[in-house]
Structures are given as C-alpha cells and as structure tokens.
Coordinates of C-alpha atoms in Angstrom, one line a residue:
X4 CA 26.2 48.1 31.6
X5 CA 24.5 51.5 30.3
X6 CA 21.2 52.0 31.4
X7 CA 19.9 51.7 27.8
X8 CA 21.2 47.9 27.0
X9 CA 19.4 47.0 30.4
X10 CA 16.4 48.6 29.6
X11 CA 16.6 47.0 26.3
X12 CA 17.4 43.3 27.7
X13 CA 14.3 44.0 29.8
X14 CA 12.1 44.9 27.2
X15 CA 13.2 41.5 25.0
X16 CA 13.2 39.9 28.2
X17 CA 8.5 39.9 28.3
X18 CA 8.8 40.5 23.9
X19 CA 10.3 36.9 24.1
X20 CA 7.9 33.7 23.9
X21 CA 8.0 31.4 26.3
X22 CA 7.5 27.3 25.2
X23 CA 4.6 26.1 26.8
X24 CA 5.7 23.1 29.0
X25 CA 5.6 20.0 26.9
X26 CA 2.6 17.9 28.9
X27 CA 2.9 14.1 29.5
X28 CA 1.6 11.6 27.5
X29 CA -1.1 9.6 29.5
X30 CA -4.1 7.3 29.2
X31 CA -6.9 9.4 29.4
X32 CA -9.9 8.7 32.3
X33 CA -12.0 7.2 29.4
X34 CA -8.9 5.4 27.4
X35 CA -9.8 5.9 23.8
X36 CA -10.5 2.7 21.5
X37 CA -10.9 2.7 17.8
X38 CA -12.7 0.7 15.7
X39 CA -11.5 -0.7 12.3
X40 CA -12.1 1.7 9.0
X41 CA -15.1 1.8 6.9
X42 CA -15.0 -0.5 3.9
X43 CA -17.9 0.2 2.2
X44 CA -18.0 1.8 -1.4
X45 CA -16.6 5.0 -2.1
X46 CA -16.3 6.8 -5.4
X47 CA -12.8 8.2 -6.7
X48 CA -13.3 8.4 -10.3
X49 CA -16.6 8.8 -12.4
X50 CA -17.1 10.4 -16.1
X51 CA -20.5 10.3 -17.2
X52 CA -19.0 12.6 -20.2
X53 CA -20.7 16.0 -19.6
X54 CA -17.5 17.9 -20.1
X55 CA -15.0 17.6 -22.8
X56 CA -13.7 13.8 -22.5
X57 CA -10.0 15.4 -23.6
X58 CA -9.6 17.0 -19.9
X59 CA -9.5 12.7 -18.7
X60 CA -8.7 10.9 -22.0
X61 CA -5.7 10.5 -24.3
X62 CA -5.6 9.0 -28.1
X63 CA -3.8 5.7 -28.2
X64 CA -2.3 4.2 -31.1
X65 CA -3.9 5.3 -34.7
X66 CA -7.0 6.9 -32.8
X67 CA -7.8 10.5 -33.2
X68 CA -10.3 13.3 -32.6
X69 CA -12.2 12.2 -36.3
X70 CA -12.6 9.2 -34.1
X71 CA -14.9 10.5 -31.1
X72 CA -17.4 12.4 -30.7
X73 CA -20.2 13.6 -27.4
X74 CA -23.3 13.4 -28.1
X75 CA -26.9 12.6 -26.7
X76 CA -28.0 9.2 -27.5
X77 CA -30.7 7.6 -25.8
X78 CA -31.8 11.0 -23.5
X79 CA -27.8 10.1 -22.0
X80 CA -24.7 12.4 -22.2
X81 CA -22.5 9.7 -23.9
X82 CA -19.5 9.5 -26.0
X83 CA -19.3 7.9 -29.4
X84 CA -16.5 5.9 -30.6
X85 CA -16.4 4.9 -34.1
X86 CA -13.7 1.8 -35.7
X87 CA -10.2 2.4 -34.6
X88 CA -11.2 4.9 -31.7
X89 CA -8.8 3.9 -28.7
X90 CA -8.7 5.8 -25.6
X91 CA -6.8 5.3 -22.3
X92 CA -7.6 7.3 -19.3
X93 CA -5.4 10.0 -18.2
X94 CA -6.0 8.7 -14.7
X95 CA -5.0 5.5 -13.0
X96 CA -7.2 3.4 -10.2
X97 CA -4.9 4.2 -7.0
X98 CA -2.4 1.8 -6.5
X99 CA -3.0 0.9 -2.8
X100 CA -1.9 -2.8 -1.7
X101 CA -5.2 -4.9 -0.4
X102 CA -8.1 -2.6 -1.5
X103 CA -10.2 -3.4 -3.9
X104 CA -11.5 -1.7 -7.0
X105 CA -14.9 -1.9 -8.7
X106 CA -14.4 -0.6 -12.2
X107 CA -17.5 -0.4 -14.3
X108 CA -18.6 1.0 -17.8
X109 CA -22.0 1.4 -19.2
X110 CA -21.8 0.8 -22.9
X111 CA -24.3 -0.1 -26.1
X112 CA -22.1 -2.5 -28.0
X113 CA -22.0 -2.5 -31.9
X114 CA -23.3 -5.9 -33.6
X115 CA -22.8 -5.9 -36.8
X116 CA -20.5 -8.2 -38.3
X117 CA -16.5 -6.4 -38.7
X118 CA -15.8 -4.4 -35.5
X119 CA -14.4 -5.5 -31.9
X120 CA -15.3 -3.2 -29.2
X121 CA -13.4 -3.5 -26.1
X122 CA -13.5 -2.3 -22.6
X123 CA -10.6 -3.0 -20.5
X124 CA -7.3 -2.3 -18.2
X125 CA -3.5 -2.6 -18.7
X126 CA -0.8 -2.0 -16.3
X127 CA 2.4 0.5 -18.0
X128 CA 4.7 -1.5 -16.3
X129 CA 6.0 -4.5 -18.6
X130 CA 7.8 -6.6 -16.3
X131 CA 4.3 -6.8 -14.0
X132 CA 1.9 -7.1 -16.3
X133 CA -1.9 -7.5 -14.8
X134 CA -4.5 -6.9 -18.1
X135 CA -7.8 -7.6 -17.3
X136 CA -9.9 -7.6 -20.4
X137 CA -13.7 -6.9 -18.8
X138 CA -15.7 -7.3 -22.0
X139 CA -14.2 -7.8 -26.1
X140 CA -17.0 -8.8 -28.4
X141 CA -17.2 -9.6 -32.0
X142 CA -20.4 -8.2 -32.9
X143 CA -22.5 -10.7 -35.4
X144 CA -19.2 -13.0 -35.8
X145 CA -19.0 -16.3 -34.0
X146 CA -15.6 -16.4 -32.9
X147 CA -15.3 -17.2 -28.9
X148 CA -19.7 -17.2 -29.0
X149 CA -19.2 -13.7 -29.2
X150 CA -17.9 -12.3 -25.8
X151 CA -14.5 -12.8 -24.3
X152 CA -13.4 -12.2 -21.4
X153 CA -9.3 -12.4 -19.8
X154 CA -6.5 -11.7 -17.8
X155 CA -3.3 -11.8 -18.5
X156 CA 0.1 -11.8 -16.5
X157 CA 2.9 -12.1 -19.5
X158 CA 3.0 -10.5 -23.1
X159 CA 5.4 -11.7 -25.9
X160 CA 3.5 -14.1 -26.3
X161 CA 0.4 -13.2 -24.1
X162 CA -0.1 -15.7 -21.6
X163 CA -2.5 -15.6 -19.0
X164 CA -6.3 -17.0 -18.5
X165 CA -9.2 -16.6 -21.1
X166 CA -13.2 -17.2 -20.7
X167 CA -15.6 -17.5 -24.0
X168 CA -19.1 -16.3 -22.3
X169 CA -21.1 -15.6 -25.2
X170 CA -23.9 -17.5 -23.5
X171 CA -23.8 -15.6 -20.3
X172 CA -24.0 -12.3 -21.7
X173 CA -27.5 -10.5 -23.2
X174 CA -28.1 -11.3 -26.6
X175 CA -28.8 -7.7 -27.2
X176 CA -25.4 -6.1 -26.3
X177 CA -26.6 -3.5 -28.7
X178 CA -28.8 -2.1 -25.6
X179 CA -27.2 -0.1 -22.7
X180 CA -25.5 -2.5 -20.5
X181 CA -23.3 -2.3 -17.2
X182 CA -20.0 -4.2 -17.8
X183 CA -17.9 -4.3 -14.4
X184 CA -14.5 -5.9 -12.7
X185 CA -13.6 -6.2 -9.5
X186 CA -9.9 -7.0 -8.4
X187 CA -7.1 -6.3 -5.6
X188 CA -4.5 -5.0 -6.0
X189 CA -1.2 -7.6 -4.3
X190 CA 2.1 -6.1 -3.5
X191 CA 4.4 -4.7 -6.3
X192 CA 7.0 -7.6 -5.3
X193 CA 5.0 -10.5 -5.8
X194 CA 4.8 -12.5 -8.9
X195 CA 2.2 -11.3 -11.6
X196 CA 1.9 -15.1 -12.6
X197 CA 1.3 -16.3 -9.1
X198 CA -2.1 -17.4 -8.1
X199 CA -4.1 -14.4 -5.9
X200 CA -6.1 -15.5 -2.5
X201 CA -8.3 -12.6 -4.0
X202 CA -9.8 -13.4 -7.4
X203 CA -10.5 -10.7 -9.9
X204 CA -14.1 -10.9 -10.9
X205 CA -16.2 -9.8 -13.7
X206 CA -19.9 -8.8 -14.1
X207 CA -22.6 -7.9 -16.6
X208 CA -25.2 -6.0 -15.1
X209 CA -24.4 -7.0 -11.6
X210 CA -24.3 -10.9 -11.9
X211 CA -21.2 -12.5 -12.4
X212 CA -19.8 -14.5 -14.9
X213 CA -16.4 -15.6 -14.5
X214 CA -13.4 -15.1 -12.2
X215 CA -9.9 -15.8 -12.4
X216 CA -7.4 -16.5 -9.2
X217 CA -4.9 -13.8 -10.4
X218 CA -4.6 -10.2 -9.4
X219 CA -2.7 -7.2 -10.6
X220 CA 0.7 -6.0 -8.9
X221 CA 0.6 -2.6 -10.3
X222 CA -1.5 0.2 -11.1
X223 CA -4.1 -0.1 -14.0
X224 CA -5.6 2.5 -16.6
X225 CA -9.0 2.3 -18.2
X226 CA -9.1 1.4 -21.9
X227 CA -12.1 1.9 -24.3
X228 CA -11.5 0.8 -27.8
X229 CA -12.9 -0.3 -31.1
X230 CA -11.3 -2.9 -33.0
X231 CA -12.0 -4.1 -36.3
X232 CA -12.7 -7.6 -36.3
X233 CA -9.1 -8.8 -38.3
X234 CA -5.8 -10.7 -36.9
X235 CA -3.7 -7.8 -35.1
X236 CA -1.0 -7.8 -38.2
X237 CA -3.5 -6.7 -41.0
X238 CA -4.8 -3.9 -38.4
X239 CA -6.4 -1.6 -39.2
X240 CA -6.6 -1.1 -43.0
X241 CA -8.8 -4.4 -43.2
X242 CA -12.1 -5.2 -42.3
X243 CA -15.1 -2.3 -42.0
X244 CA -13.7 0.2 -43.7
X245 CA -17.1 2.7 -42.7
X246 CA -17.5 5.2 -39.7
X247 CA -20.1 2.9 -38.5
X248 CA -21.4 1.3 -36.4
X249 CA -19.6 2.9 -33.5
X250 CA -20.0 2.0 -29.7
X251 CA -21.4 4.4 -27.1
X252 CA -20.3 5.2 -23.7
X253 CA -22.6 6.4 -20.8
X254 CA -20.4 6.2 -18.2
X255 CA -17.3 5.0 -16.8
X256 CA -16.7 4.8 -13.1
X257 CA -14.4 3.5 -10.2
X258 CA -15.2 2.5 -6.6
X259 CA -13.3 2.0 -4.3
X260 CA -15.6 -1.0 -2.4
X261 CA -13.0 -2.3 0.2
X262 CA -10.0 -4.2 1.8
X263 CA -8.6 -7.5 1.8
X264 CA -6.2 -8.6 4.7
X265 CA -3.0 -10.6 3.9
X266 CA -1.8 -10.5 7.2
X267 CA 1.5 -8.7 8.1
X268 CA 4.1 -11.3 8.4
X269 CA 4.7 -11.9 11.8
X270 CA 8.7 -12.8 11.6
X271 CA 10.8 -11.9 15.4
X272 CA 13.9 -11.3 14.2
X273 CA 16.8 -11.3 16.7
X274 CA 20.2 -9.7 16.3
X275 CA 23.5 -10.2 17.5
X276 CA 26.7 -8.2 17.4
X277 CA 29.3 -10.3 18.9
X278 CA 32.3 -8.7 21.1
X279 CA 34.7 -10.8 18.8
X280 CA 33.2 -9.2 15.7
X281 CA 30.7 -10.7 13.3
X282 CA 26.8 -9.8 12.9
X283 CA 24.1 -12.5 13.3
X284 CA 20.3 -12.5 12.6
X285 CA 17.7 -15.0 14.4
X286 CA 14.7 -15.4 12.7
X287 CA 11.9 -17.1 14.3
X288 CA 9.4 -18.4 12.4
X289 CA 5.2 -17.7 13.2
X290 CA 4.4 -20.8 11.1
X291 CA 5.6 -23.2 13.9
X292 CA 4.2 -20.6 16.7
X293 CA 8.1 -19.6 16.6
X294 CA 9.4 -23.2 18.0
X295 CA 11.7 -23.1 14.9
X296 CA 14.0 -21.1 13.1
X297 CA 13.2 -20.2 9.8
X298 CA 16.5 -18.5 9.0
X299 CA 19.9 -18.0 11.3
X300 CA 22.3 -16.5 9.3
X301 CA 25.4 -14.0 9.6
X302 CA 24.8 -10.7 7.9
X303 CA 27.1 -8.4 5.5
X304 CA 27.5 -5.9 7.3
X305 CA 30.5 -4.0 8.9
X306 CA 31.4 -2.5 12.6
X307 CA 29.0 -2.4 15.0
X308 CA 26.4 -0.1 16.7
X309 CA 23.7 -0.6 13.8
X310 CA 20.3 0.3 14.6
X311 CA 17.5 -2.0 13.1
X312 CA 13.9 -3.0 12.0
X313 CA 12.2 -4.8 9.6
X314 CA 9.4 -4.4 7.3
X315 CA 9.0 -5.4 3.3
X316 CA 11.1 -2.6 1.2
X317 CA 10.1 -4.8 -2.4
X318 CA 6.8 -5.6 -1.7
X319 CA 6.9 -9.2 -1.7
X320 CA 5.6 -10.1 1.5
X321 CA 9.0 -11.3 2.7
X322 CA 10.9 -9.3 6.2
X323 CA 13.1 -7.6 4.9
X324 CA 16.0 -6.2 7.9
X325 CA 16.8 -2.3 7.7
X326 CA 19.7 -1.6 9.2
X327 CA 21.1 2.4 10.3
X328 CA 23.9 4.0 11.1
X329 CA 24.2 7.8 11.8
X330 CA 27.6 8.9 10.7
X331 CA 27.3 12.2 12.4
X332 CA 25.1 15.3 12.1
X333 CA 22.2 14.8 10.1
X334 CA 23.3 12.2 7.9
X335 CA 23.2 8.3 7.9
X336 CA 24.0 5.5 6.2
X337 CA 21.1 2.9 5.9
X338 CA 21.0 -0.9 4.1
X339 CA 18.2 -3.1 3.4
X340 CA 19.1 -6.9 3.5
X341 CA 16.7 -9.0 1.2
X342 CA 14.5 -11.5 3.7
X343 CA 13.8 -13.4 0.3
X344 CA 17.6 -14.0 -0.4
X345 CA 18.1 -15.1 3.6
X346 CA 19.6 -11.4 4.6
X347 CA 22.4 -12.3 2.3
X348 CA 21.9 -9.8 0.1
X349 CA 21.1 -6.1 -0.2
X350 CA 18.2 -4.4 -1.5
X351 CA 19.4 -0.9 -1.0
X352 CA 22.4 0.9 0.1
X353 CA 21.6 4.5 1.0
X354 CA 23.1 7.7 2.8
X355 CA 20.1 10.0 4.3
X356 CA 20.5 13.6 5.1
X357 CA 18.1 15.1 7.6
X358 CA 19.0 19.0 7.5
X359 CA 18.0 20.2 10.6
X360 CA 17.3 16.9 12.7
X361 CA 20.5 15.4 14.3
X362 CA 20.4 11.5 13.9
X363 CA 22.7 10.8 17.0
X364 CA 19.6 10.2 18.8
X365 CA 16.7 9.2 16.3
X366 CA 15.0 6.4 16.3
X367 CA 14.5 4.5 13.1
X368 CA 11.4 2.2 12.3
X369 CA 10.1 1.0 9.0
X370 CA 6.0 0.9 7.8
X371 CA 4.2 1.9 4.6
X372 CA 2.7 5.4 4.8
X373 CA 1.6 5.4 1.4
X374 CA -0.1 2.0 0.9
X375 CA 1.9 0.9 -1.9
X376 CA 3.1 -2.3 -0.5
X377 CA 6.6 -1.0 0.5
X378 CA 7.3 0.4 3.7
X379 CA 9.4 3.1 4.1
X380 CA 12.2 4.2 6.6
X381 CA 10.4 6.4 9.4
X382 CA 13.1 8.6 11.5
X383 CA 11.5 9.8 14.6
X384 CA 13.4 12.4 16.8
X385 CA 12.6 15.0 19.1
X386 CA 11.8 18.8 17.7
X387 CA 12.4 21.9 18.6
X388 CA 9.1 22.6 20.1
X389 CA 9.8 19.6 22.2
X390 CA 6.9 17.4 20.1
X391 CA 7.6 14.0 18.6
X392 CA 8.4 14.3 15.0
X393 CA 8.2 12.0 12.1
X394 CA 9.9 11.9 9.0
X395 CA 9.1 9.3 6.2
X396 CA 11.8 8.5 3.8
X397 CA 9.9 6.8 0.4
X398 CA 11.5 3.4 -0.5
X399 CA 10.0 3.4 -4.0
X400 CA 13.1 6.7 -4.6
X401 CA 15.9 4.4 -2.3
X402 CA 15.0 6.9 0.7
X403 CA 15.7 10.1 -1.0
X404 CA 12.3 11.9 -1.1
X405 CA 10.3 12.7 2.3
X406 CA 6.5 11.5 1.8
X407 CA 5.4 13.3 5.4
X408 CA 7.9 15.6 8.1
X409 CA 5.6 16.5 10.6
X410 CA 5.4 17.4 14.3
X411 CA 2.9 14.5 16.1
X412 CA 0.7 14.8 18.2
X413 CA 2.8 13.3 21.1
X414 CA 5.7 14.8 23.3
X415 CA 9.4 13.7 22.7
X416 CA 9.3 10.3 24.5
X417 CA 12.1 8.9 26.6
X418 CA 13.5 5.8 25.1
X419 CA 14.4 4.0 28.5
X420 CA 10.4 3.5 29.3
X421 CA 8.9 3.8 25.4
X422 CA 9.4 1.8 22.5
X423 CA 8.1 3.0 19.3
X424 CA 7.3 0.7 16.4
X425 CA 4.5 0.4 12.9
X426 CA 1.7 -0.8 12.6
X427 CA -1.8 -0.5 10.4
X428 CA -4.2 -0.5 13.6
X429 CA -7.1 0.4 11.1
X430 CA -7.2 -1.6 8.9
X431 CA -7.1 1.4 6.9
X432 CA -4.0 0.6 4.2
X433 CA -1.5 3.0 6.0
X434 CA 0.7 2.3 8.8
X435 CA -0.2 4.0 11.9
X436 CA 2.7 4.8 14.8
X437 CA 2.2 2.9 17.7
X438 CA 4.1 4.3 21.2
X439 CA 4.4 2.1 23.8
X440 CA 4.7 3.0 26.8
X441 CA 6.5 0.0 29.3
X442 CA 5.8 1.3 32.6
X443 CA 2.5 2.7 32.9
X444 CA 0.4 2.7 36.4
X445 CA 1.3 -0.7 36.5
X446 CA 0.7 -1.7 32.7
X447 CA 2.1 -1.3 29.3
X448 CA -0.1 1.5 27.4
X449 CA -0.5 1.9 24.5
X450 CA -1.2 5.0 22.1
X451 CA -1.6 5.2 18.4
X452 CA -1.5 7.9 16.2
X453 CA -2.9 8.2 13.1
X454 CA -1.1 8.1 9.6
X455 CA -3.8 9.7 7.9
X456 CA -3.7 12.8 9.6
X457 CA 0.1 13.3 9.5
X458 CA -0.1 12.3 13.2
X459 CA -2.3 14.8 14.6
X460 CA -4.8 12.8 16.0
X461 CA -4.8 9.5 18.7
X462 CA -6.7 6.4 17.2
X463 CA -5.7 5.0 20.7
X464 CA -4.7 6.1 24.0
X465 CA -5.4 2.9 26.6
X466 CA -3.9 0.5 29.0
X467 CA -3.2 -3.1 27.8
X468 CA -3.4 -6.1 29.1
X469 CA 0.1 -6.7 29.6
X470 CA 1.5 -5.4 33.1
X471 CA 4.6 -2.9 33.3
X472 CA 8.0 -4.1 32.1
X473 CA 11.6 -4.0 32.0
X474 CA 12.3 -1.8 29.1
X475 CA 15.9 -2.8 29.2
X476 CA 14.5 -6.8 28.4
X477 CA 11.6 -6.4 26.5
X478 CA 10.9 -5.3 22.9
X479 CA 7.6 -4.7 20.7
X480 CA 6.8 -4.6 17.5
X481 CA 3.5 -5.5 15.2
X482 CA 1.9 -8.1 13.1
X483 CA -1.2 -9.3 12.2
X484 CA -1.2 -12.3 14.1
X485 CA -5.1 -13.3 13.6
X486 CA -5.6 -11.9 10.1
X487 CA -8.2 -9.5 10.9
X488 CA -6.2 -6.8 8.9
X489 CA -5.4 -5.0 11.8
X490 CA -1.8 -5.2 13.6
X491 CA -1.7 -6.9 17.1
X492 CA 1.5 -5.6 19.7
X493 CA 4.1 -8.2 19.7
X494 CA 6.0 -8.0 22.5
X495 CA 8.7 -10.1 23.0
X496 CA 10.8 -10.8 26.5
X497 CA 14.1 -11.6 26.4
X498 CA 14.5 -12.5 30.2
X499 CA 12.7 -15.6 30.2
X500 CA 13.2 -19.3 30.8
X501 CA 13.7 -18.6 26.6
X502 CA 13.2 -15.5 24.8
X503 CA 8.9 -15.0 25.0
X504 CA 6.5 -13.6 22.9
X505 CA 3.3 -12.5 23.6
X506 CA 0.7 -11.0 21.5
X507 CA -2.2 -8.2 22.5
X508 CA -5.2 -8.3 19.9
X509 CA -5.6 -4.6 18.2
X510 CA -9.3 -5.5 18.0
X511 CA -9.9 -5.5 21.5
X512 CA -8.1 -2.3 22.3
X513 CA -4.9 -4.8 23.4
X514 CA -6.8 -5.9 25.8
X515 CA -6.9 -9.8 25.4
X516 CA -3.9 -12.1 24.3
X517 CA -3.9 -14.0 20.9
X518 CA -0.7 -15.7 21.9
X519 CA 1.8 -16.4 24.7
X520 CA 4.5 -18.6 23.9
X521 CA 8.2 -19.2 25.0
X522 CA 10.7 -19.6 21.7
X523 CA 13.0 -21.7 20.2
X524 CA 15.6 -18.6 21.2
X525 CA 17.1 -19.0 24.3
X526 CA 17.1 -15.9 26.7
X527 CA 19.0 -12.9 25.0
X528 CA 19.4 -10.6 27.5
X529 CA 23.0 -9.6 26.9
X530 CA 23.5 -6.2 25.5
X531 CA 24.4 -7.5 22.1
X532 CA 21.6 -9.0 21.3
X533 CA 18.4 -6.6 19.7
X534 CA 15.1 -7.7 18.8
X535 CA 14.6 -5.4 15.4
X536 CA 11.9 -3.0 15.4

C-alpha cells in the first residue's frame, strides 16, 4: 500500500464520527408519573374586527362588500351587516374527537319588523350534517315568539330538533348581547342522527336556555347572516327592501373549554392462523368482563404470516383489525377488516412504501395521532442512529400520506422482552406510544412517550404493578377500561388456566389493577395464535 493511501486511511480514520453508544432504556431512580392534561379554556380563534374582516371571512350566497362594513358603534370596533349580508368564516373550529368547543358572538340584533338575523354553524360535509343554529330572530314579527334556536342532522328536507325561546331571551336584543354554544365533537363514523352522551348547549349571556342530545360528526364554520324575514323561495327580492336596520358584530370567538371521555373500546381480539390453512378472529367482549364472545369469525384474508392490531380506521367506535404484510424492502401490503360488518369486510386495502426503512422487521400498531377520530397505521422500526422511529401513515388518505416520521426518544427496543402498543395516556386527544418493557428488575415497566412532541419527551418512565413476564405468552395493549379518558395497559396472558387479562390503571402510574379476570378463551399458547396489538 503506498505510504500516501495509508496516511490517508489514517487521517479519515479520527475525521470519521463515531455513534455514540445507544444507552438502555430504564426506569429512572425517581420513576416519572404524569398527570392527565389541562382542560380548562383556551382560546384558538377570536376576531374582535380591528383588521380588515376579508383576511378571516368570505361572501356567501348573494352577499357582497356593498353589504358590510367596520365601523365604531357603541365606543366598539364592530362590523356592520346590513339585509342579505352572509358571511362564513374562512376558518373552521378544529375537528378533534371528544373536545369541546365554546363558540360565542357578541351581536346588537335588528328589531324592526322584515329582517332575520342569524348567527350560526354548518358542517361542508352533506352526508354528516351537524347545523347548530345559536340564535335566528325575527325582529318585531311574532313568528316562533321571536327567537329560534336548532340543530339539525339531515337536509332535504331539514330534519333535526327546534326550540322557540322568545321568552328566554332579553326583550331588548337590540342591545349588545353574548350569544354562545357549546358542543363536542363525536367521531366522523358515527351517525349524525344518533343521540350524543354530550349535549350541545346554548346560552345568552352565560345562562342557558336549551340543549339538544345531538352533537356534530364533522368540522363546523361560523356563519353570520341577515335574512329578510320571507319564505326561503321569494328570497331575497321580498320583504325590506332598505339598507337598514343592519346587525352589528363585536366579536366572534372560539374556546377551546375541554374534553369529554367516550372510553376506548376495550375489545381482546385473538387470532388464529391454522397449520391446515384458514384465518380466525376471537373477539372477547368487555361488556360481559370478557366471559363471552362478542364475535368469532373466519377472516378474508390469504396466506399466512400477517402482522395485526386493531384500532377504529372509520371513526365509529367499533375495533376495527389491521392486518400487514411486508412484501419485501420497504413496501407492504396492509387491509383493514370492518369490526362493524363482523371482520367480514374490508375497509381499506393498501400497499405502503417506506423508502428508506426496511419493513422485514417493523413493527405495526394503530392509534390516532391527529385526534380526528381515526387511528392511523404507526410503523415503528429501528434507525440508523440506532433510535426508535415512528412513522404515522394517515387513514383519512388510505395510508398514503405520513402525518409524523420521527426519531423517539427511546433506543431501538428488542422485540423478545418489549411490546409496543397505543394509547392516549393524557387524556390529551392524541395517542401516545406506550413501550413495555416484560422483564424489568422483576416487573413490567412501562414508559410513554409523548405524541405531542413527535416523541421527544417521556410522559412516563415507571415500574408497574404487574411482575416480570414471559414475553413469548403474554401480550399488551390499551383501553380505557374505567372511563377516565385516559388508556389503562391491558395485558393479556395466554398461559393460564384460560387466556387472562389484567388491567393496570393509567391514573395511578399502572400501579393498581382495575381488573383481573380469566376469559372465555381457553389458553392460546400455541404459536398460531396472536393477541392483536
């Protein structure tokens, strides 16, 4: 070798960087314990119309600029809408599945006879409608006492619920006055028509009036209108044909004043793929503390070596089975079998590609980053750096578009003593990743990292109650078993007198048990049974 290629090598020999070693992932001396997110109000939208109200609204139907105006009325910054003026806010309240919205207008309603102002909010999708009409009045006419107020869940013909509250509302709706709704928003798979544990509210100057035991199931945009006071067909050539009187607008705002808990349905589902060919799901059901089946079926799918998980791809609060199959490099195919249809039927049939991250050995769970009801298809693998990464496939685009690829916060994880699974341990909207690790100083450990900083950060690192155990018969998953909003560890063994399953209570750090209870399945230790993800 000449003497300059070795001095060379040499030289590129210190030049070169060296990878830190990749440290263990332990419990730390003081185990770290979360608490549940803040709930109380926040902000996210408020125009109190001090800047030109075209940078957040848009002209809807025959409205136009001749329409509007900003002005000071009353020592306020407010805008002026005069008969047929129809806005719609260029903005939408976030769609994010349990929270709930205060959204709130401070207006001085016309009264004279001939115009119908209006503050309100309509969903843009058709087939999931959610309009919830906060105030309509009819200025000195009688109809509905003066002040309606409705929500409705079907157009063509509207159908939905309807309140006159003339005599709850100030006589003088000609003075400023805070007009306000509260509602949360359900998953985008559930039924628009179907009755809402959480009722949508509505408020005059703080004190409510009337409610209704429906909720929408998609997003909602602001509306501010004024009418004239005619049937819809003769608008808007009839009735006050004047500029005035015209309806002012102070301000219009949105908080964001906290969440509601549903509960993660807490289905086990357990998975065979028979020697003789043939692929069977077990579904134990939570309602009968999993004595029962609730569904035992044989699924559509073809060969074997599938790797699965369940969440809720439509948003309809049904478990939904994911099911992947790397077909070599970075690509895979994935299916979604449709918990509502009794895994009969598909959902979605998808190939992935992951560029630079071989799927061979990924891992695949399913959880909603986002918060939109739907939970996406999470492949976790090991990067080059020798850190855990996550990538989250969005199920609203059929697992095409990456939400979040991120390196964690945790090393690459060896699968024969962790188990990695989903979970909202907040109680913040957005699925957290849990790692689990089975044999831990004599216990099963658990650490969580935090979906709402791409991972970066532990929301807890601690040692459960549960002792160490077999990886190679025990599974976990999550589920809000106690309906706290927060997701408990389900762990289920497969090596007892049945198949067990026992549940750790997020709230107490996993410390405490909220159940312990053998199953209807018997023990399913053989290597072709699964418990999905």
């Amino acid at each position: 070798m000449p003497s300059w290629l070795r001095e060379l090598l040499v030289m590129l020999q210190f030049l070169s960087p060296t990878m830190p070693p990749v440290p263990d992932l332990v419990v730390p001396a003081t185990p770290l314990v979360s608490a549940a997110a803040t709930t109380g109000p926040v902000e996210v939208f408020n125009d109190g119309f001090d800047l030109p109200y075209a940078e957040r609204w848009r002209h809807m139907s025959s409205s136009n600029a001749d329409r509007i105006s900003q002005t000071t009325y009353d020592g306020r910054s407010a805008l002026r809408m005069r008969p047929e003026a129809d806005l719609e806010a260029l903005w939408s309240v976030p769609y994010e599945v349990g929270t709930t919205y205060r959204v709130s207008a401070t207006l001085k309603m016309p009264k004279q006879t001939g115009v119908h102002p209006a503050f309100w909010l309509r969903t843009e999708d058709p087939q999931r409608v959610g309009e919830i009409d906060v105030v309509e009045s009819w200025g000195g006419r009688p109809r509905c006492e003066r002040v309606l107020a409705a929500y409705y869940w079907r157009y063509s013909p509207p159908v939905g619920d309807q309140a006159c509250l003339g005599d709850k509302y100030p006589e003088d709706m000609s003075q400023w006055h805070e007009y306000a709704a509260e509602f949360t928003y359900m998953g985008p798979g559930q039924d628009p028509a179907a009755a809402s544990p959480f009722p949508t509210r509505y408020f005059v100057d703080g004190v409510e009036t009337w409610s209704t035991d429906h909720a929408p199931v998609s997003l909602e945009k602001i509306r501010l209108q004024v009418k004239r006071n005619c049937p819809d067909e003769e608008q808007p050539s009839c009735g006050q044909t004047s500029t005035s009187p015209s309806m002012y607008v102070d301000q219009v705002r949105v908080e964001r004043i906290g969440r509601q808990s549903a509960g993660t349905p807490a289905d086990v589902v357990a998975i065979q793929e028979a020697a003789t060919g043939g692929i069977e799901a077990h579904v134990l059901d939570p309602a009968t503390g999993y004595a029962t089946f609730a569904n035992q079926t044989g699924l559509p799918l073809e060969g074997q070596g599938w790797r699965y998980a369940t969440g809720d791809f439509d948003g309809d609060r049904e478990t939904d089975v994911y099911a992947a199959q790397p077909t070599g490099g970075g690509t895979a195919q994935v299916k979604v079998l449709d918990g509502s249809g009794f895994l009969r039927l598909f959902l979605s049939h998808a190939t992935i590609v992951q560029r630079d991250t071989p799927l061979g050995k990924a891992r695949f769970v399913a959880g909603d980053y986002d918060g939109d009801g739907r939970d996406d298809l999470w492949v976790v693998s090991e990067g080059r750096d020798g850190m855990l990464t996550v990538s989250v496939l969005d199920a609203t685009t059929g697992f095409q578009t990456e939400l979040s690829k991120a390196a964690t916060a945790a090393p690459a994880l060896d699968p024969r003593r962790w188990s990695i699974t989903t979970g909202d341990y907040d109680f913040d909207g957005r699925d957290d990743l849990y790692l689990v690790d089975l044999q831990a100083d004599g216990h099963t450990a658990v650490h969580v990292l935090d979906a709402e900083t791409g991972f970066t950060t532990f929301l807890a690192q601690t040692l459960s109650a549960a002792p160490a155990v077999d990886p190679a018969t025990w599974s976990v998953g999550t589920a809000d078993h106690n309906g706290d909003g927060r997701d408990d560890l389900t762990m289920v063994n497969r090596a007892g007198a049945t198949t067990e399953v026992h549940a750790l209570d997020a709230a107490t750090g996993f410390a405490s048990y909220l159940l312990q209870t053998q199953t209807a399945l018997p023990p399913s230790t053989d290597p072709s049974w699964t418990i999905a993800d």
